[in-house]
Amino acid sequence: MKQVLPLPGRRWWTGLPPAAGAAVMAAGILSVGLHLTGFDGLSLAALVIATALWLLLAADFTTRIVADRGRFEAEADTPAALTAVAATTVLGTRISLMGRQGAAAALLVLAAVLWPGLLIAVVRHWKRRMPGAAFLVCVATQGLALLAATLAPAVHRDWLARAALGAFCLGLLLYGVALVRFDFREVLRGAGDHWVAGGALAISALAGSKLTASPLWTGPVHTALRIATLVTLALSLGWYVLLLAAELRQWRPHYDIRRWATVFPLGMTATACLSAAAPTGVGWLRPLGEVLLWIAVGAWLLTFAAFVATRPGRRAHHP
């Protein structure tokens, strides 16, 4: 298709597939986790990286809508397209923790506008056997729940907390639907996005911990949220162990852009443990989260090193 708006340097930055959004998600959630553990300098550095990548991908996204509708429509119905929503909500959550509620609210609105169209397009094109990216239907929805639940007490809007609860429940339902269609052979042969099977539960637990901490929910609702948070967190830790064992059995050392979708669940599981410890009353989750966080940081550095190593040489694998 003829390019309507040729831009300087456009050749390299428009070559990124939708899966690149996982890199924003990975840096963004590490920033949240590092903030929760008091490493604000490292957290700010991760936030800068996440923001820069988000701006780059947002510019690419906008350019495709205007100048390359064919490619935009071809990619909008793939599960990886939902990283646009998930990345926006993760970035918004970190910005909210900085006290920038106006910017966080703007990102929530943007994500909420993108979410229904992309979700419907993705679900309509689902197949019987799907890769781990299928779980992004849950991740994107729980991302909305997470950001809304984070914003609600900060801006004193109870309706946001209620909306977050609705998104949380819908996200759990979508996880079940994705699980039915997940190709479990991906556990041994996946290129990286198979880790989202566990990451989707981890972000569910993180959103659940924010809801559990809200004073709006009391009695049976609070108890149900606490149980849901602990169950989803336990299941995500189970996936963590299973997927790590599969990685050790079937070594996949080559770089693939979908490896950023491995780093994100590692960081999300760590952050969920850190966030859930206080509202659920399970104190040992915090030291566990601290250990898992540094594992996630190490995975980010290894993935970045692998990315750099592929640039001057062979072309990296991507869908």
PDB file of N, CA and C in Angstrom, residues 212-300:
ATOM      1  N   THR A 212      -9.351  -5.090  47.255  1.00  0.00           N
ATOM      2  CA  THR A 212      -9.429  -5.555  48.636  1.00  0.00           C
ATOM      3  C   THR A 212      -9.018  -4.460  49.611  1.00  0.00           C
ATOM      4  N   ALA A 213      -8.053  -3.648  49.204  1.00  0.00           N
ATOM      5  CA  ALA A 213      -7.577  -2.568  50.068  1.00  0.00           C
ATOM      6  C   ALA A 213      -8.548  -1.398  50.152  1.00  0.00           C
ATOM      7  N   SER A 214      -9.529  -1.341  49.263  1.00  0.00           N
ATOM      8  CA  SER A 214     -10.475  -0.218  49.244  1.00  0.00           C
ATOM      9  C   SER A 214     -11.432  -0.288  50.426  1.00  0.00           C
ATOM     10  N   PRO A 215     -11.648   0.822  51.120  1.00  0.00           N
ATOM     11  CA  PRO A 215     -12.607   0.832  52.238  1.00  0.00           C
ATOM     12  C   PRO A 215     -14.058   0.734  51.761  1.00  0.00           C
ATOM     13  N   LEU A 216     -14.264   0.829  50.462  1.00  0.00           N
ATOM     14  CA  LEU A 216     -15.622   0.763  49.926  1.00  0.00           C
ATOM     15  C   LEU A 216     -16.232  -0.617  50.110  1.00  0.00           C
ATOM     16  N   TRP A 217     -15.381  -1.645  50.089  1.00  0.00           N
ATOM     17  CA  TRP A 217     -15.884  -3.014  50.158  1.00  0.00           C
ATOM     18  C   TRP A 217     -15.718  -3.561  51.573  1.00  0.00           C
ATOM     19  N   THR A 218     -16.807  -3.991  52.148  1.00  0.00           N
ATOM     20  CA  THR A 218     -16.795  -4.548  53.501  1.00  0.00           C
ATOM     21  C   THR A 218     -17.582  -5.856  53.516  1.00  0.00           C
ATOM     22  N   GLY A 219     -17.522  -6.556  54.638  1.00  0.00           N
ATOM     23  CA  GLY A 219     -18.327  -7.758  54.811  1.00  0.00           C
ATOM     24  C   GLY A 219     -18.028  -8.840  53.795  1.00  0.00           C
ATOM     25  N   PRO A 220     -19.077  -9.496  53.290  1.00  0.00           N
ATOM     26  CA  PRO A 220     -18.897 -10.620  52.355  1.00  0.00           C
ATOM     27  C   PRO A 220     -18.162 -10.232  51.066  1.00  0.00           C
ATOM     28  N   VAL A 221     -18.386  -9.014  50.584  1.00  0.00           N
ATOM     29  CA  VAL A 221     -17.721  -8.585  49.352  1.00  0.00           C
ATOM     30  C   VAL A 221     -16.212  -8.498  49.578  1.00  0.00           C
ATOM     31  N   HIS A 222     -15.836  -7.921  50.704  1.00  0.00           N
ATOM     32  CA  HIS A 222     -14.406  -7.825  51.022  1.00  0.00           C
ATOM     33  C   HIS A 222     -13.786  -9.213  51.163  1.00  0.00           C
ATOM     34  N   THR A 223     -14.501 -10.103  51.827  1.00  0.00           N
ATOM     35  CA  THR A 223     -14.001 -11.469  52.011  1.00  0.00           C
ATOM     36  C   THR A 223     -13.837 -12.174  50.665  1.00  0.00           C
ATOM     37  N   ALA A 224     -14.832 -12.004  49.797  1.00  0.00           N
ATOM     38  CA  ALA A 224     -14.767 -12.634  48.473  1.00  0.00           C
ATOM     39  C   ALA A 224     -13.600 -12.090  47.669  1.00  0.00           C
ATOM     40  N   LEU A 225     -13.354 -10.769  47.750  1.00  0.00           N
ATOM     41  CA  LEU A 225     -12.241 -10.168  47.023  1.00  0.00           C
ATOM     42  C   LEU A 225     -10.904 -10.675  47.569  1.00  0.00           C
ATOM     43  N   ARG A 226     -10.812 -10.811  48.875  1.00  0.00           N
ATOM     44  CA  ARG A 226      -9.570 -11.323  49.476  1.00  0.00           C
ATOM     45  C   ARG A 226      -9.305 -12.751  49.006  1.00  0.00           C
ATOM     46  N   ILE A 227     -10.340 -13.574  49.014  1.00  0.00           N
ATOM     47  CA  ILE A 227     -10.178 -14.959  48.574  1.00  0.00           C
ATOM     48  C   ILE A 227      -9.806 -15.005  47.096  1.00  0.00           C
ATOM     49  N   ALA A 228     -10.492 -14.201  46.275  1.00  0.00           N
ATOM     50  CA  ALA A 228     -10.208 -14.177  44.832  1.00  0.00           C
ATOM     51  C   ALA A 228      -8.775 -13.736  44.574  1.00  0.00           C
ATOM     52  N   THR A 229      -8.307 -12.757  45.345  1.00  0.00           N
ATOM     53  CA  THR A 229      -6.928 -12.279  45.190  1.00  0.00           C
ATOM     54  C   THR A 229      -5.928 -13.371  45.514  1.00  0.00           C
ATOM     55  N   LEU A 230      -6.138 -14.054  46.618  1.00  0.00           N
ATOM     56  CA  LEU A 230      -5.206 -15.101  47.028  1.00  0.00           C
ATOM     57  C   LEU A 230      -5.251 -16.301  46.088  1.00  0.00           C
ATOM     58  N   VAL A 231      -6.434 -16.651  45.609  1.00  0.00           N
ATOM     59  CA  VAL A 231      -6.555 -17.797  44.700  1.00  0.00           C
ATOM     60  C   VAL A 231      -5.866 -17.497  43.369  1.00  0.00           C
ATOM     61  N   THR A 232      -6.140 -16.310  42.806  1.00  0.00           N
ATOM     62  CA  THR A 232      -5.507 -15.970  41.524  1.00  0.00           C
ATOM     63  C   THR A 232      -3.993 -15.836  41.670  1.00  0.00           C
ATOM     64  N   LEU A 233      -3.555 -15.327  42.811  1.00  0.00           N
ATOM     65  CA  LEU A 233      -2.114 -15.214  43.041  1.00  0.00           C
ATOM     66  C   LEU A 233      -1.473 -16.595  43.180  1.00  0.00           C
ATOM     67  N   ALA A 234      -2.137 -17.497  43.902  1.00  0.00           N
ATOM     68  CA  ALA A 234      -1.617 -18.855  44.058  1.00  0.00           C
ATOM     69  C   ALA A 234      -1.542 -19.558  42.704  1.00  0.00           C
ATOM     70  N   LEU A 235      -2.556 -19.383  41.884  1.00  0.00           N
ATOM     71  CA  LEU A 235      -2.560 -20.008  40.562  1.00  0.00           C
ATOM     72  C   LEU A 235      -1.471 -19.422  39.669  1.00  0.00           C
ATOM     73  N   SER A 236      -1.262 -18.118  39.802  1.00  0.00           N
ATOM     74  CA  SER A 236      -0.200 -17.496  38.991  1.00  0.00           C
ATOM     75  C   SER A 236       1.175 -18.003  39.418  1.00  0.00           C
ATOM     76  N   LEU A 237       1.361 -18.227  40.700  1.00  0.00           N
ATOM     77  CA  LEU A 237       2.625 -18.792  41.179  1.00  0.00           C
ATOM     78  C   LEU A 237       2.792 -20.239  40.694  1.00  0.00           C
ATOM     79  N   GLY A 238       1.675 -20.961  40.618  1.00  0.00           N
ATOM     80  CA  GLY A 238       1.720 -22.309  40.065  1.00  0.00           C
ATOM     81  C   GLY A 238       2.159 -22.312  38.611  1.00  0.00           C
ATOM     82  N   TRP A 239       1.602 -21.373  37.827  1.00  0.00           N
ATOM     83  CA  TRP A 239       2.021 -21.223  36.432  1.00  0.00           C
ATOM     84  C   TRP A 239       3.506 -20.859  36.365  1.00  0.00           C
ATOM     85  N   TYR A 240       3.930 -19.994  37.265  1.00  0.00           N
ATOM     86  CA  TYR A 240       5.327 -19.546  37.304  1.00  0.00           C
ATOM     87  C   TYR A 240       6.260 -20.758  37.403  1.00  0.00           C
ATOM     88  N   VAL A 241       5.972 -21.649  38.356  1.00  0.00           N
ATOM     89  CA  VAL A 241       6.807 -22.834  38.570  1.00  0.00           C
ATOM     90  C   VAL A 241       6.754 -23.754  37.353  1.00  0.00           C
ATOM     91  N   LEU A 242       5.545 -23.979  36.832  1.00  0.00           N
ATOM     92  CA  LEU A 242       5.377 -24.859  35.676  1.00  0.00           C
ATOM     93  C   LEU A 242       6.128 -24.334  34.455  1.00  0.00           C
ATOM     94  N   LEU A 243       5.969 -23.046  34.170  1.00  0.00           N
ATOM     95  CA  LEU A 243       6.598 -22.474  32.983  1.00  0.00           C
ATOM     96  C   LEU A 243       8.119 -22.395  33.126  1.00  0.00           C
ATOM     97  N   LEU A 244       8.580 -22.132  34.334  1.00  0.00           N
ATOM     98  CA  LEU A 244      10.025 -22.114  34.557  1.00  0.00           C
ATOM     99  C   LEU A 244      10.612 -23.508  34.346  1.00  0.00           C
ATOM    100  N   ALA A 245       9.915 -24.535  34.842  1.00  0.00           N
ATOM    101  CA  ALA A 245      10.380 -25.909  34.641  1.00  0.00           C
ATOM    102  C   ALA A 245      10.403 -26.264  33.165  1.00  0.00           C
ATOM    103  N   ALA A 246       9.395 -25.802  32.430  1.00  0.00           N
ATOM    104  CA  ALA A 246       9.334 -26.065  30.989  1.00  0.00           C
ATOM    105  C   ALA A 246      10.472 -25.366  30.259  1.00  0.00           C
ATOM    106  N   GLU A 247      10.839 -24.162  30.702  1.00  0.00           N
ATOM    107  CA  GLU A 247      11.955 -23.437  30.087  1.00  0.00           C
ATOM    108  C   GLU A 247      13.264 -24.195  30.292  1.00  0.00           C
ATOM    109  N   LEU A 248      13.437 -24.763  31.470  1.00  0.00           N
ATOM    110  CA  LEU A 248      14.662 -25.500  31.768  1.00  0.00           C
ATOM    111  C   LEU A 248      14.718 -26.806  30.978  1.00  0.00           C
ATOM    112  N   ARG A 249      13.559 -27.390  30.748  1.00  0.00           N
ATOM    113  CA  ARG A 249      13.522 -28.644  29.996  1.00  0.00           C
ATOM    114  C   ARG A 249      13.715 -28.403  28.508  1.00  0.00           C
ATOM    115  N   GLN A 250      13.063 -27.361  27.990  1.00  0.00           N
ATOM    116  CA  GLN A 250      13.136 -27.062  26.557  1.00  0.00           C
ATOM    117  C   GLN A 250      13.778 -25.691  26.397  1.00  0.00           C
ATOM    118  N   TRP A 251      15.098 -25.657  26.358  1.00  0.00           N
ATOM    119  CA  TRP A 251      15.838 -24.395  26.357  1.00  0.00           C
ATOM    120  C   TRP A 251      15.598 -23.631  25.064  1.00  0.00           C
ATOM    121  N   ARG A 252      15.219 -22.352  25.178  1.00  0.00           N
ATOM    122  CA  ARG A 252      14.941 -21.505  24.015  1.00  0.00           C
ATOM    123  C   ARG A 252      15.711 -20.197  24.157  1.00  0.00           C
ATOM    124  N   PRO A 253      17.019 -20.226  23.879  1.00  0.00           N
ATOM    125  CA  PRO A 253      17.863 -19.065  24.169  1.00  0.00           C
ATOM    126  C   PRO A 253      17.788 -17.928  23.155  1.00  0.00           C
ATOM    127  N   HIS A 254      17.253 -18.168  21.944  1.00  0.00           N
ATOM    128  CA  HIS A 254      17.282 -17.129  20.916  1.00  0.00           C
ATOM    129  C   HIS A 254      16.326 -15.982  21.262  1.00  0.00           C
ATOM    130  N   TYR A 255      16.659 -14.797  20.760  1.00  0.00           N
ATOM    131  CA  TYR A 255      15.810 -13.631  21.016  1.00  0.00           C
ATOM    132  C   TYR A 255      14.576 -13.658  20.116  1.00  0.00           C
ATOM    133  N   ASP A 256      13.455 -13.344  20.704  1.00  0.00           N
ATOM    134  CA  ASP A 256      12.194 -13.185  19.994  1.00  0.00           C
ATOM    135  C   ASP A 256      11.479 -12.024  20.670  1.00  0.00           C
ATOM    136  N   ILE A 257      10.851 -11.183  19.888  1.00  0.00           N
ATOM    137  CA  ILE A 257      10.198 -10.007  20.489  1.00  0.00           C
ATOM    138  C   ILE A 257       9.134 -10.412  21.495  1.00  0.00           C
ATOM    139  N   ARG A 258       8.609 -11.616  21.356  1.00  0.00           N
ATOM    140  CA  ARG A 258       7.609 -12.105  22.305  1.00  0.00           C
ATOM    141  C   ARG A 258       8.213 -12.433  23.662  1.00  0.00           C
ATOM    142  N   ARG A 259       9.550 -12.402  23.767  1.00  0.00           N
ATOM    143  CA  ARG A 259      10.184 -12.617  25.064  1.00  0.00           C
ATOM    144  C   ARG A 259       9.865 -11.495  26.052  1.00  0.00           C
ATOM    145  N   TRP A 260       9.481 -10.305  25.553  1.00  0.00           N
ATOM    146  CA  TRP A 260       9.058  -9.255  26.467  1.00  0.00           C
ATOM    147  C   TRP A 260       7.769  -9.652  27.172  1.00  0.00           C
ATOM    148  N   ALA A 261       6.999 -10.540  26.526  1.00  0.00           N
ATOM    149  CA  ALA A 261       5.787 -11.068  27.147  1.00  0.00           C
ATOM    150  C   ALA A 261       6.109 -12.149  28.166  1.00  0.00           C
ATOM    151  N   THR A 262       7.376 -12.515  28.308  1.00  0.00           N
ATOM    152  CA  THR A 262       7.843 -13.356  29.410  1.00  0.00           C
ATOM    153  C   THR A 262       8.236 -12.477  30.591  1.00  0.00           C
ATOM    154  N   VAL A 263       8.925 -11.395  30.297  1.00  0.00           N
ATOM    155  CA  VAL A 263       9.380 -10.495  31.365  1.00  0.00           C
ATOM    156  C   VAL A 263       8.194  -9.876  32.091  1.00  0.00           C
ATOM    157  N   PHE A 264       7.160  -9.496  31.348  1.00  0.00           N
ATOM    158  CA  PHE A 264       5.998  -8.860  31.974  1.00  0.00           C
ATOM    159  C   PHE A 264       5.358  -9.744  33.049  1.00  0.00           C
ATOM    160  N   PRO A 265       5.042 -11.018  32.778  1.00  0.00           N
ATOM    161  CA  PRO A 265       4.472 -11.848  33.842  1.00  0.00           C
ATOM    162  C   PRO A 265       5.398 -12.050  35.039  1.00  0.00           C
ATOM    163  N   LEU A 266       6.710 -12.116  34.774  1.00  0.00           N
ATOM    164  CA  LEU A 266       7.650 -12.237  35.889  1.00  0.00           C
ATOM    165  C   LEU A 266       7.548 -11.017  36.803  1.00  0.00           C
ATOM    166  N   GLY A 267       7.531  -9.828  36.197  1.00  0.00           N
ATOM    167  CA  GLY A 267       7.403  -8.606  36.978  1.00  0.00           C
ATOM    168  C   GLY A 267       6.031  -8.465  37.610  1.00  0.00           C
ATOM    169  N   MET A 268       4.992  -8.889  36.885  1.00  0.00           N
ATOM    170  CA  MET A 268       3.633  -8.766  37.399  1.00  0.00           C
ATOM    171  C   MET A 268       3.412  -9.692  38.598  1.00  0.00           C
ATOM    172  N   THR A 269       3.953 -10.908  38.537  1.00  0.00           N
ATOM    173  CA  THR A 269       3.805 -11.831  39.662  1.00  0.00           C
ATOM    174  C   THR A 269       4.487 -11.273  40.905  1.00  0.00           C
ATOM    175  N   ALA A 270       5.677 -10.716  40.716  1.00  0.00           N
ATOM    176  CA  ALA A 270       6.393 -10.112  41.840  1.00  0.00           C
ATOM    177  C   ALA A 270       5.607  -8.948  42.431  1.00  0.00           C
ATOM    178  N   THR A 271       5.113  -8.078  41.573  1.00  0.00           N
ATOM    179  CA  THR A 271       4.383  -6.899  42.037  1.00  0.00           C
ATOM    180  C   THR A 271       3.070  -7.287  42.707  1.00  0.00           C
ATOM    181  N   ALA A 272       2.405  -8.316  42.196  1.00  0.00           N
ATOM    182  CA  ALA A 272       1.169  -8.785  42.808  1.00  0.00           C
ATOM    183  C   ALA A 272       1.427  -9.286  44.223  1.00  0.00           C
ATOM    184  N   CYS A 273       2.533 -10.005  44.418  1.00  0.00           N
ATOM    185  CA  CYS A 273       2.890 -10.467  45.764  1.00  0.00           C
ATOM    186  C   CYS A 273       3.137  -9.288  46.703  1.00  0.00           C
ATOM    187  N   LEU A 274       3.869  -8.300  46.214  1.00  0.00           N
ATOM    188  CA  LEU A 274       4.168  -7.124  47.034  1.00  0.00           C
ATOM    189  C   LEU A 274       2.898  -6.365  47.412  1.00  0.00           C
ATOM    190  N   SER A 275       1.992  -6.228  46.455  1.00  0.00           N
ATOM    191  CA  SER A 275       0.779  -5.451  46.676  1.00  0.00           C
ATOM    192  C   SER A 275      -0.245  -6.191  47.531  1.00  0.00           C
ATOM    193  N   ALA A 276      -0.277  -7.518  47.414  1.00  0.00           N
ATOM    194  CA  ALA A 276      -1.308  -8.301  48.102  1.00  0.00           C
ATOM    195  C   ALA A 276      -0.979  -8.563  49.567  1.00  0.00           C
ATOM    196  N   ALA A 277       0.283  -8.445  49.940  1.00  0.00           N
ATOM    197  CA  ALA A 277       0.699  -8.815  51.291  1.00  0.00           C
ATOM    198  C   ALA A 277      -0.111  -8.100  52.373  1.00  0.00           C
ATOM    199  N   ALA A 278      -0.208  -6.788  52.308  1.00  0.00           N
ATOM    200  CA  ALA A 278      -0.884  -6.022  53.354  1.00  0.00           C
ATOM    201  C   ALA A 278      -2.398  -6.208  53.359  1.00  0.00           C
ATOM    202  N   PRO A 279      -3.105  -5.979  52.237  1.00  0.00           N
ATOM    203  CA  PRO A 279      -4.571  -6.087  52.291  1.00  0.00           C
ATOM    204  C   PRO A 279      -5.101  -7.491  52.554  1.00  0.00           C
ATOM    205  N   THR A 280      -4.336  -8.524  52.223  1.00  0.00           N
ATOM    206  CA  THR A 280      -4.788  -9.895  52.472  1.00  0.00           C
ATOM    207  C   THR A 280      -4.325 -10.418  53.830  1.00  0.00           C
ATOM    208  N   GLY A 281      -3.377  -9.708  54.455  1.00  0.00           N
ATOM    209  CA  GLY A 281      -2.868 -10.142  55.743  1.00  0.00           C
ATOM    210  C   GLY A 281      -1.902 -11.307  55.677  1.00  0.00           C
ATOM    211  N   VAL A 282      -1.346 -11.574  54.499  1.00  0.00           N
ATOM    212  CA  VAL A 282      -0.376 -12.664  54.334  1.00  0.00           C
ATOM    213  C   VAL A 282       1.000 -12.024  54.193  1.00  0.00           C
ATOM    214  N   GLY A 283       1.667 -11.807  55.311  1.00  0.00           N
ATOM    215  CA  GLY A 283       2.890 -11.029  55.334  1.00  0.00           C
ATOM    216  C   GLY A 283       4.045 -11.606  54.542  1.00  0.00           C
ATOM    217  N   TRP A 284       4.141 -12.946  54.455  1.00  0.00           N
ATOM    218  CA  TRP A 284       5.293 -13.543  53.768  1.00  0.00           C
ATOM    219  C   TRP A 284       5.273 -13.315  52.264  1.00  0.00           C
ATOM    220  N   LEU A 285       4.164 -12.804  51.749  1.00  0.00           N
ATOM    221  CA  LEU A 285       4.115 -12.502  50.320  1.00  0.00           C
ATOM    222  C   LEU A 285       5.070 -11.370  49.952  1.00  0.00           C
ATOM    223  N   ARG A 286       5.325 -10.470  50.882  1.00  0.00           N
ATOM    224  CA  ARG A 286       6.216  -9.341  50.556  1.00  0.00           C
ATOM    225  C   ARG A 286       7.659  -9.790  50.321  1.00  0.00           C
ATOM    226  N   PRO A 287       8.285 -10.545  51.228  1.00  0.00           N
ATOM    227  CA  PRO A 287       9.653 -11.002  50.914  1.00  0.00           C
ATOM    228  C   PRO A 287       9.708 -11.890  49.674  1.00  0.00           C
ATOM    229  N   LEU A 288       8.656 -12.675  49.437  1.00  0.00           N
ATOM    230  CA  LEU A 288       8.616 -13.468  48.210  1.00  0.00           C
ATOM    231  C   LEU A 288       8.595 -12.557  46.994  1.00  0.00           C
ATOM    232  N   GLY A 289       7.789 -11.502  47.071  1.00  0.00           N
ATOM    233  CA  GLY A 289       7.703 -10.545  45.971  1.00  0.00           C
ATOM    234  C   GLY A 289       9.021  -9.847  45.717  1.00  0.00           C
ATOM    235  N   GLU A 290       9.765  -9.544  46.785  1.00  0.00           N
ATOM    236  CA  GLU A 290      11.060  -8.883  46.622  1.00  0.00           C
ATOM    237  C   GLU A 290      12.043  -9.785  45.878  1.00  0.00           C
ATOM    238  N   VAL A 291      12.045 -11.060  46.200  1.00  0.00           N
ATOM    239  CA  VAL A 291      12.931 -12.007  45.505  1.00  0.00           C
ATOM    240  C   VAL A 291      12.532 -12.117  44.037  1.00  0.00           C
ATOM    241  N   LEU A 292      11.238 -12.291  43.794  1.00  0.00           N
ATOM    242  CA  LEU A 292      10.755 -12.442  42.421  1.00  0.00           C
ATOM    243  C   LEU A 292      10.982 -11.177  41.601  1.00  0.00           C
ATOM    244  N   LEU A 293      10.955 -10.020  42.267  1.00  0.00           N
ATOM    245  CA  LEU A 293      11.173  -8.766  41.551  1.00  0.00           C
ATOM    246  C   LEU A 293      12.575  -8.708  40.954  1.00  0.00           C
ATOM    247  N   TRP A 294      13.579  -9.127  41.718  1.00  0.00           N
ATOM    248  CA  TRP A 294      14.945  -9.073  41.199  1.00  0.00           C
ATOM    249  C   TRP A 294      15.178 -10.121  40.126  1.00  0.00           C
ATOM    250  N   ILE A 295      14.448 -11.212  40.202  1.00  0.00           N
ATOM    251  CA  ILE A 295      14.486 -12.182  39.103  1.00  0.00           C
ATOM    252  C   ILE A 295      13.939 -11.535  37.836  1.00  0.00           C
ATOM    253  N   ALA A 296      12.857 -10.789  37.986  1.00  0.00           N
ATOM    254  CA  ALA A 296      12.252 -10.104  36.839  1.00  0.00           C
ATOM    255  C   ALA A 296      13.181  -9.041  36.271  1.00  0.00           C
ATOM    256  N   VAL A 297      13.855  -8.306  37.139  1.00  0.00           N
ATOM    257  CA  VAL A 297      14.821  -7.300  36.676  1.00  0.00           C
ATOM    258  C   VAL A 297      15.944  -7.984  35.891  1.00  0.00           C
ATOM    259  N   GLY A 298      16.436  -9.116  36.409  1.00  0.00           N
ATOM    260  CA  GLY A 298      17.466  -9.858  35.694  1.00  0.00           C
ATOM    261  C   GLY A 298      16.981 -10.334  34.336  1.00  0.00           C
ATOM    262  N   ALA A 299      15.727 -10.800  34.275  1.00  0.00           N
ATOM    263  CA  ALA A 299      15.152 -11.254  33.000  1.00  0.00           C
ATOM    264  C   ALA A 299      15.045 -10.093  32.021  1.00  0.00           C
ATOM    265  N   TRP A 300      14.696  -8.903  32.524  1.00  0.00           N
ATOM    266  CA  TRP A 300      14.612  -7.725  31.656  1.00  0.00           C
ATOM    267  C   TRP A 300      15.982  -7.407  31.058  1.00  0.00           C
TER     268      TRP A 300
END
